[in-house]
PDB file of C-alpha atoms in Angstrom:
ATOM      1  CA  MET O  30     -12.668  30.871  26.873  1.00 70.00           C
ATOM      2  CA  GLU O  31     -10.912  29.625  23.768  1.00 78.00           C
ATOM      3  CA  ASP O  32     -13.135  29.349  20.685  1.00 91.00           C
ATOM      4  CA  SER O  33     -11.778  26.323  18.846  1.00 96.00           C
ATOM      5  CA  ARG O  34     -14.017  24.184  16.673  1.00 97.00           C
ATOM      6  CA  GLY O  35     -13.124  20.654  15.722  1.00 98.00           C
ATOM      7  CA  ILE O  36     -14.653  17.562  14.205  1.00 98.00           C
ATOM      8  CA  TRP O  37     -14.605  14.109  15.783  1.00 98.00           C
ATOM      9  CA  THR O  38     -13.941  11.219  13.418  1.00 98.00           C
ATOM     10  CA  MET O  39     -14.367   7.457  13.661  1.00 97.00           C
ATOM     11  CA  THR O  40     -13.235   6.694  10.134  1.00 97.00           C
ATOM     12  CA  ALA O  41      -9.841   5.525   8.923  1.00 96.00           C
ATOM     13  CA  ASP O  42     -10.538   6.651   5.346  1.00 97.00           C
ATOM     14  CA  VAL O  43      -7.717   9.042   4.474  1.00 97.00           C
ATOM     15  CA  ASP O  44      -9.569  10.788   1.641  1.00 97.00           C
ATOM     16  CA  LEU O  45     -12.544  11.551   3.879  1.00 96.00           C
ATOM     17  CA  LEU O  46     -10.263  12.744   6.676  1.00 97.00           C
ATOM     18  CA  LEU O  47      -8.488  15.137   4.314  1.00 97.00           C
ATOM     19  CA  ARG O  48     -11.810  16.508   3.075  1.00 96.00           C
ATOM     20  CA  LEU O  49     -13.074  17.040   6.602  1.00 96.00           C
ATOM     21  CA  ALA O  50      -9.806  18.558   7.820  1.00 96.00           C
ATOM     22  CA  GLY O  51      -9.817  21.016   4.923  1.00 96.00           C
ATOM     23  CA  SER O  52     -13.429  22.087   5.433  1.00 94.00           C
ATOM     24  CA  GLY O  53     -12.664  25.030   7.731  1.00 95.00           C
ATOM     25  CA  VAL O  54     -12.549  23.335  11.134  1.00 97.00           C
ATOM     26  CA  ASP O  55      -9.652  24.189  13.433  1.00 97.00           C
ATOM     27  CA  TRP O  56      -8.703  20.567  14.075  1.00 98.00           C
ATOM     28  CA  VAL O  57      -9.679  16.955  13.562  1.00 98.00           C
ATOM     29  CA  ALA O  58      -9.766  14.317  16.294  1.00 98.00           C
ATOM     30  CA  LEU O  59      -9.062  10.737  15.274  1.00 98.00           C
ATOM     31  CA  ASP O  60     -10.721   8.215  17.587  1.00 98.00           C
ATOM     32  CA  ALA O  61      -8.585   5.160  18.276  1.00 98.00           C
ATOM     33  CA  GLN O  62     -10.688   4.136  21.273  1.00 98.00           C
ATOM     34  CA  HIS O  63     -14.048   3.586  19.582  1.00 97.00           C
ATOM     35  CA  GLY O  64     -13.211   4.276  15.937  1.00 97.00           C
ATOM     36  CA  ALA O  65     -11.630   2.238  13.132  1.00 95.00           C
ATOM     37  CA  LEU O  66      -8.116   3.544  13.705  1.00 96.00           C
ATOM     38  CA  ASP O  67      -5.480   0.871  14.275  1.00 96.00           C
ATOM     39  CA  ARG O  68      -1.720   1.492  14.161  1.00 95.00           C
ATOM     40  CA  ALA O  69      -1.515   0.986  10.377  1.00 96.00           C
ATOM     41  CA  ALA O  70      -4.405   3.386   9.798  1.00 97.00           C
ATOM     42  CA  LEU O  71      -2.801   5.854  12.210  1.00 97.00           C
ATOM     43  CA  HIS O  72       0.352   5.800  10.086  1.00 96.00           C
ATOM     44  CA  ALA O  73      -1.578   6.505   6.876  1.00 97.00           C
ATOM     45  CA  ALA O  74      -3.763   9.209   8.418  1.00 97.00           C
ATOM     46  CA  GLY O  75      -0.835  10.887  10.165  1.00 96.00           C
ATOM     47  CA  ARG O  76       1.194  11.002   6.985  1.00 96.00           C
ATOM     48  CA  ALA O  77      -1.670  12.508   4.981  1.00 96.00           C
ATOM     49  CA  LEU O  78      -2.764  15.085   7.557  1.00 96.00           C
ATOM     50  CA  THR O  79       0.794  16.114   8.417  1.00 94.00           C
ATOM     51  CA  SER O  80       1.720  16.513   4.756  1.00 92.00           C
ATOM     52  CA  ALA O  81      -1.380  18.668   4.227  1.00 93.00           C
ATOM     53  CA  HIS O  82      -0.566  20.736   7.351  1.00 93.00           C
ATOM     54  CA  HIS O  83      -3.904  19.922   9.011  1.00 96.00           C
ATOM     55  CA  PRO O  84      -3.767  19.920  12.840  1.00 97.00           C
ATOM     56  CA  PHE O  85      -5.080  16.740  14.407  1.00 98.00           C
ATOM     57  CA  LEU O  86      -5.511  15.087  17.786  1.00 98.00           C
ATOM     58  CA  VAL O  87      -5.750  11.398  18.567  1.00 98.00           C
ATOM     59  CA  ARG O  88      -7.920   9.916  21.262  1.00 98.00           C
ATOM     60  CA  VAL O  89      -5.820   6.946  22.247  1.00 98.00           C
ATOM     61  CA  PRO O  90      -7.481   3.716  23.445  1.00 98.00           C
ATOM     62  CA  ALA O  91      -6.458   4.067  27.095  1.00 98.00           C
ATOM     63  CA  VAL O  92      -3.780   5.401  29.432  1.00 98.00           C
ATOM     64  CA  ASP O  93      -1.242   3.575  27.282  1.00 98.00           C
ATOM     65  CA  PRO O  94       2.263   5.049  26.835  1.00 98.00           C
ATOM     66  CA  ALA O  95       2.853   3.008  23.673  1.00 98.00           C
ATOM     67  CA  TRP O  96      -0.264   4.375  21.990  1.00 98.00           C
ATOM     68  CA  ILE O  97       0.364   7.906  23.244  1.00 98.00           C
ATOM     69  CA  GLY O  98       3.867   7.774  21.781  1.00 98.00           C
ATOM     70  CA  ALA O  99       2.626   6.323  18.494  1.00 98.00           C
ATOM     71  CA  ALA O 100       0.005   9.056  18.097  1.00 98.00           C
ATOM     72  CA  LEU O 101       2.626  11.748  18.638  1.00 98.00           C
ATOM     73  CA  ASP O 102       5.121   9.930  16.411  1.00 98.00           C
ATOM     74  CA  ALA O 103       2.455  10.087  13.685  1.00 97.00           C
ATOM     75  CA  GLY O 104       2.425  13.877  13.927  1.00 96.00           C
ATOM     76  CA  ALA O 105      -0.541  14.475  16.219  1.00 98.00           C
ATOM     77  CA  HIS O 106      -0.551  17.880  17.871  1.00 97.00           C
ATOM     78  CA  GLY O 107      -1.917  16.301  21.011  1.00 98.00           C
ATOM     79  CA  VAL O 108      -3.515  13.280  22.610  1.00 98.00           C
ATOM     80  CA  VAL O 109      -6.885  12.951  24.303  1.00 98.00           C
ATOM     81  CA  VAL O 110      -6.475  10.296  26.985  1.00 98.00           C
ATOM     82  CA  PRO O 111      -9.602   8.396  28.117  1.00 98.00           C
ATOM     83  CA  SER O 112     -10.268   6.164  31.107  1.00 96.00           C
ATOM     84  CA  VAL O 113      -8.468   8.487  33.515  1.00 98.00           C
ATOM     85  CA  THR O 114      -9.550   7.429  36.992  1.00 98.00           C
ATOM     86  CA  GLY O 115      -7.431   9.823  39.031  1.00 98.00           C
ATOM     87  CA  ALA O 116      -4.290  11.918  39.247  1.00 98.00           C
ATOM     88  CA  GLY O 117      -2.026   8.888  38.919  1.00 98.00           C
ATOM     89  CA  ASP O 118      -3.405   8.092  35.462  1.00 98.00           C
ATOM     90  CA  ALA O 119      -3.084  11.742  34.465  1.00 98.00           C
ATOM     91  CA  GLU O 120       0.561  11.765  35.527  1.00 98.00           C
ATOM     92  CA  ARG O 121       1.303   8.629  33.465  1.00 98.00           C
ATOM     93  CA  ALA O 122      -0.344  10.187  30.419  1.00 98.00           C
ATOM     94  CA  ALA O 123       1.559  13.439  30.840  1.00 98.00           C
ATOM     95  CA  LEU O 124       4.917  11.695  31.218  1.00 98.00           C
ATOM     96  CA  ALA O 125       4.262   9.607  28.106  1.00 98.00           C
ATOM     97  CA  SER O 126       3.545  12.777  26.113  1.00 98.00           C
ATOM     98  CA  ARG O 127       6.936  14.452  26.578  1.00 98.00           C
ATOM     99  CA  TYR O 128      10.557  13.557  26.094  1.00 98.00           C
ATOM    100  CA  PRO O 129      13.054  13.605  28.987  1.00 98.00           C
ATOM    101  CA  PRO O 130      13.682  15.499  31.170  1.00 98.00           C
ATOM    102  CA  LEU O 131       9.982  16.460  31.264  1.00 98.00           C
ATOM    103  CA  GLY O 132       8.680  12.968  30.615  1.00 98.00           C
ATOM    104  CA  ASP O 133       9.567   9.513  29.421  1.00 98.00           C
ATOM    105  CA  ARG O 134       8.415   9.543  25.802  1.00 98.00           C
ATOM    106  CA  SER O 135      10.631   7.405  23.579  1.00 97.00           C
ATOM    107  CA  TRP O 136      12.226   8.894  20.440  1.00 97.00           C
ATOM    108  CA  GLY O 137      10.764   7.540  17.212  1.00 95.00           C
ATOM    109  CA  PRO O 138       8.888  10.100  15.067  1.00 96.00           C
ATOM    110  CA  TRP O 139       7.637   8.759  11.737  1.00 93.00           C
ATOM    111  CA  SER O 140       8.047  11.926   9.670  1.00 91.00           C
ATOM    112  CA  PRO O 141      11.622  11.122   8.517  1.00 89.00           C
ATOM    113  CA  MET O 142      10.095   8.143   6.661  1.00 87.00           C
ATOM    114  CA  TRP O 143       8.052  10.710   4.721  1.00 85.00           C
ATOM    115  CA  GLY O 144      11.038  12.927   4.002  1.00 85.00           C
ATOM    116  CA  VAL O 145      10.111  15.531   6.617  1.00 85.00           C
ATOM    117  CA  ASP O 146      12.377  16.552   9.476  1.00 88.00           C
ATOM    118  CA  ALA O 147      11.061  15.852  12.956  1.00 91.00           C
ATOM    119  CA  PRO O 148      11.019  18.656  15.541  1.00 93.00           C
ATOM    120  CA  ASP O 149      13.741  18.477  18.161  1.00 96.00           C
ATOM    121  CA  THR O 150      12.777  17.271  21.618  1.00 97.00           C
ATOM    122  CA  ALA O 151      12.564  20.726  23.179  1.00 97.00           C
ATOM    123  CA  THR O 152      10.237  21.978  20.437  1.00 97.00           C
ATOM    124  CA  ALA O 153       8.123  18.835  20.589  1.00 97.00           C
ATOM    125  CA  ASN O 154       7.771  19.195  24.352  1.00 98.00           C
ATOM    126  CA  GLU O 155       6.701  22.798  23.981  1.00 98.00           C
ATOM    127  CA  VAL O 156       4.023  22.337  21.336  1.00 97.00           C
ATOM    128  CA  VAL O 157       2.418  19.042  22.392  1.00 98.00           C
ATOM    129  CA  ARG O 158      -0.895  19.060  24.235  1.00 98.00           C
ATOM    130  CA  CYS O 159      -1.910  16.301  26.625  1.00 98.00           C
ATOM    131  CA  TRP O 160      -5.640  16.283  27.337  1.00 98.00           C
ATOM    132  CA  ALA O 161      -6.873  14.237  30.302  1.00 98.00           C
ATOM    133  CA  MET O 162     -10.465  13.150  29.887  1.00 98.00           C
ATOM    134  CA  VAL O 163     -12.861  13.747  32.756  1.00 98.00           C
ATOM    135  CA  GLU O 164     -15.477  11.055  32.268  1.00 98.00           C
ATOM    136  CA  THR O 165     -15.250   8.908  35.403  1.00 98.00           C
ATOM    137  CA  VAL O 166     -16.239   9.433  39.022  1.00 98.00           C
ATOM    138  CA  GLY O 167     -12.587   9.113  40.037  1.00 98.00           C
ATOM    139  CA  ALA O 168     -11.473  11.784  37.580  1.00 98.00           C
ATOM    140  CA  LEU O 169     -14.186  14.157  38.762  1.00 98.00           C
ATOM    141  CA  ASP O 170     -13.310  13.518  42.406  1.00 98.00           C
ATOM    142  CA  GLU O 171      -9.640  14.315  41.709  1.00 98.00           C
ATOM    143  CA  VAL O 172     -10.178  16.974  39.057  1.00 98.00           C
ATOM    144  CA  GLU O 173      -8.200  19.578  41.034  1.00 98.00           C
ATOM    145  CA  GLN O 174      -5.177  17.273  41.331  1.00 98.00           C
ATOM    146  CA  ILE O 175      -5.442  16.265  37.668  1.00 98.00           C
ATOM    147  CA  ALA O 176      -5.544  19.883  36.546  1.00 98.00           C
ATOM    148  CA  ALA O 177      -2.468  20.600  38.673  1.00 98.00           C
ATOM    149  CA  THR O 178      -0.491  17.658  37.261  1.00 98.00           C
ATOM    150  CA  PRO O 179       2.638  18.882  35.431  1.00 98.00           C
ATOM    151  CA  GLY O 180       2.325  18.143  31.736  1.00 98.00           C
ATOM    152  CA  VAL O 181      -1.477  18.031  31.678  1.00 98.00           C
ATOM    153  CA  ASP O 182      -2.374  20.829  29.275  1.00 98.00           C
ATOM    154  CA  GLY O 183      -6.127  20.502  29.302  1.00 98.00           C
ATOM    155  CA  LEU O 184      -9.166  18.745  30.735  1.00 98.00           C
ATOM    156  CA  PHE O 185     -11.462  17.176  28.162  1.00 98.00           C
ATOM    157  CA  VAL O 186     -15.018  16.363  29.192  1.00 98.00           C
ATOM    158  CA  GLY O 187     -16.715  13.261  27.835  1.00 97.00           C
ATOM    159  CA  PRO O 188     -20.367  14.119  28.596  1.00 98.00           C
ATOM    160  CA  LEU O 189     -21.770  10.741  27.568  1.00 98.00           C
ATOM    161  CA  ASP O 190     -19.528   8.635  29.792  1.00 98.00           C
ATOM    162  CA  LEU O 191     -19.507  11.190  32.600  1.00 98.00           C
ATOM    163  CA  ALA O 192     -23.310  11.160  32.675  1.00 98.00           C
ATOM    164  CA  LEU O 193     -23.291   7.348  32.701  1.00 98.00           C
ATOM    165  CA  ALA O 194     -20.747   7.279  35.521  1.00 98.00           C
ATOM    166  CA  LEU O 195     -22.782   9.723  37.592  1.00 98.00           C
ATOM    167  CA  GLY O 196     -26.042   7.860  36.990  1.00 98.00           C
ATOM    168  CA  THR O 197     -27.647  10.771  35.168  1.00 98.00           C
ATOM    169  CA  THR O 198     -28.344  11.921  31.621  1.00 98.00           C
ATOM    170  CA  VAL O 199     -26.419  14.220  29.312  1.00 98.00           C
ATOM    171  CA  ASP O 200     -29.319  16.696  29.380  1.00 98.00           C
ATOM    172  CA  ALA O 201     -29.304  16.757  33.178  1.00 98.00           C
ATOM    173  CA  LEU O 202     -25.527  17.176  33.202  1.00 98.00           C
ATOM    174  CA  LEU O 203     -25.782  20.133  30.838  1.00 98.00           C
ATOM    175  CA  ASP O 204     -28.725  21.639  32.711  1.00 98.00           C
ATOM    176  CA  ASP O 205     -26.801  21.697  36.008  1.00 98.00           C
ATOM    177  CA  VAL O 206     -25.450  25.246  36.223  1.00 95.00           C
ATOM    178  CA  SER O 207     -24.830  25.191  39.973  1.00 96.00           C
ATOM    179  CA  PRO O 208     -21.346  26.214  41.171  1.00 95.00           C
ATOM    180  CA  GLU O 209     -20.805  22.690  42.511  1.00 96.00           C
ATOM    181  CA  GLY O 210     -22.121  20.990  39.387  1.00 98.00           C
ATOM    182  CA  PRO O 211     -19.798  18.585  37.536  1.00 98.00           C
ATOM    183  CA  LEU O 212     -19.103  20.867  34.587  1.00 98.00           C
ATOM    184  CA  ALA O 213     -18.575  23.899  36.806  1.00 98.00           C
ATOM    185  CA  ARG O 214     -16.043  21.937  38.861  1.00 98.00           C
ATOM    186  CA  VAL O 215     -14.088  20.937  35.749  1.00 98.00           C
ATOM    187  CA  VAL O 216     -14.037  24.468  34.351  1.00 98.00           C
ATOM    188  CA  ALA O 217     -13.038  25.975  37.715  1.00 98.00           C
ATOM    189  CA  ALA O 218     -10.197  23.462  38.165  1.00 98.00           C
ATOM    190  CA  ALA O 219      -8.851  24.243  34.690  1.00 98.00           C
ATOM    191  CA  ASP O 220      -9.168  27.988  35.231  1.00 98.00           C
ATOM    192  CA  ARG O 221      -7.273  27.832  38.520  1.00 98.00           C
ATOM    193  CA  GLN O 222      -4.321  26.159  36.786  1.00 98.00           C
ATOM    194  CA  GLY O 223      -4.506  28.265  33.627  1.00 97.00           C
ATOM    195  CA  ILE O 224      -5.034  25.239  31.387  1.00 97.00           C
ATOM    196  CA  LEU O 225      -7.536  24.569  28.636  1.00 95.00           C
ATOM    197  CA  VAL O 226     -10.900  22.866  28.951  1.00 98.00           C
ATOM    198  CA  GLY O 227     -12.569  21.082  26.058  1.00 98.00           C
ATOM    199  CA  ALA O 228     -15.352  18.625  25.403  1.00 98.00           C
ATOM    200  CA  PHE O 229     -17.029  16.355  22.911  1.00 98.00           C
ATOM    201  CA  ALA O 230     -20.306  17.920  21.816  1.00 98.00           C
ATOM    202  CA  GLY O 231     -21.219  15.968  18.689  1.00 97.00           C
ATOM    203  CA  SER O 232     -23.745  18.536  17.513  1.00 96.00           C
ATOM    204  CA  PRO O 233     -24.007  22.341  17.340  1.00 96.00           C
ATOM    205  CA  ALA O 234     -26.921  22.293  19.793  1.00 96.00           C
ATOM    206  CA  VAL O 235     -24.890  20.519  22.475  1.00 97.00           C
ATOM    207  CA  ALA O 236     -21.864  22.677  21.624  1.00 97.00           C
ATOM    208  CA  ARG O 237     -23.856  25.818  22.411  1.00 97.00           C
ATOM    209  CA  ARG O 238     -24.899  24.369  25.775  1.00 98.00           C
ATOM    210  CA  LEU O 239     -21.295  23.476  26.622  1.00 98.00           C
ATOM    211  CA  ARG O 240     -20.144  26.973  25.628  1.00 97.00           C
ATOM    212  CA  ALA O 241     -22.617  28.368  28.155  1.00 97.00           C
ATOM    213  CA  HIS O 242     -20.597  26.506  30.810  1.00 98.00           C
ATOM    214  CA  GLY O 243     -17.387  28.203  29.649  1.00 97.00           C
ATOM    215  CA  ILE O 244     -16.114  25.349  27.493  1.00 98.00           C
ATOM    216  CA  GLY O 245     -14.944  26.595  24.101  1.00 96.00           C
ATOM    217  CA  PHE O 246     -12.568  23.918  22.750  1.00 98.00           C
ATOM    218  CA  LEU O 247     -15.234  21.710  21.223  1.00 98.00           C
ATOM    219  CA  ALA O 248     -15.728  18.822  18.868  1.00 98.00           C
ATOM    220  CA  VAL O 249     -18.859  20.363  17.410  1.00 97.00           C
ATOM    221  CA  THR O 250     -19.797  17.506  15.101  1.00 97.00           C
ATOM    222  CA  THR O 251     -18.731  14.076  13.880  1.00 97.00           C
ATOM    223  CA  ASP O 252     -17.806  12.587  10.526  1.00 97.00           C
ATOM    224  CA  ALA O 253     -21.020  10.562  10.469  1.00 95.00           C
ATOM    225  CA  GLY O 254     -23.065  13.621  11.431  1.00 95.00           C
ATOM    226  CA  VAL O 255     -21.566  15.745   8.686  1.00 95.00           C
ATOM    227  CA  VAL O 256     -22.145  13.089   6.014  1.00 93.00           C
ATOM    228  CA  ALA O 257     -25.762  12.566   7.092  1.00 94.00           C
ATOM    229  CA  ALA O 258     -26.409  16.317   7.268  1.00 93.00           C
ATOM    230  CA  GLY O 259     -24.892  16.772   3.816  1.00 93.00           C
ATOM    231  CA  VAL O 260     -27.152  14.127   2.288  1.00 93.00           C
ATOM    232  CA  ARG O 261     -30.216  15.652   3.971  1.00 93.00           C
ATOM    233  CA  ALA O 262     -29.277  19.106   2.667  1.00 94.00           C
ATOM    234  CA  VAL O 263     -28.950  17.796  -0.898  1.00 93.00           C
ATOM    235  CA  LEU O 264     -32.294  15.995  -0.726  1.00 93.00           C
ATOM    236  CA  ASP O 265     -33.983  19.060   0.796  1.00 92.00           C
ATOM    237  CA  GLU O 266     -32.591  21.225  -2.009  1.00 93.00           C
ATOM    238  CA  LEU O 267     -33.929  18.779  -4.595  1.00 92.00           C
ATOM    239  CA  GLY O 268     -37.392  19.103  -3.112  1.00 93.00           C
ATOM    240  CA  PRO O 269     -40.214  16.610  -2.571  1.00 90.00           C
ATOM    241  CA  ARG O 270     -40.577  13.533  -4.729  1.00 86.00           C
ATOM    242  CA  GLU O 271     -42.811  13.849  -7.713  1.00 83.00           C
ATOM    243  CA  ALA O 272     -45.991  11.816  -7.595  1.00 70.00           C
TER     244      ALA O 272
END
């Protein structure tokens, strides 16, 4: 089980992203599905994080080759692809993540605009990571086929949406340690193909519960969570209000 600790961000504020990325986490995930990241903000964030040599992922809005290409053009080390409903979606995501002959990604990296050479296509194909999210009933039903899809480098669990799709709660999902439980099926499918398995935790407590399932590539907190926790820590250090 890989021990990799990241932070999930909704913000498009470049200064905050740089602070978070330089805080000791292994990677930052920029959320273009539910966060404030549009294509202009992606350009600014990619330039800043790439220039500072901070690894980052982008959760794209959907199984969208244009957005997958843009995220990688911005310097992302990988894409987290939501709304995967089966192996067909996973194949489209994987093809969009790599240049020919392994895929159909279009050439257009942004780094030359910043005065930085872009990696050649073979290098880019080797280092990129395409994560297929498992958060729908269809993805769970076809998790074995998704894991076996060429170019899919990891399965990424979205516990909130997966619980919603299954008509259960996140706590119940995490409590299910049976061999046929949803999380066990995802981990087993990834293990059989020798690919990674990750998940959104959002808090250290949930991260520990996911690790118990064998999931180690984790978004252990969020930008909002870190800011709120930091304010609470400062106020706690100051002590109670004086009467």
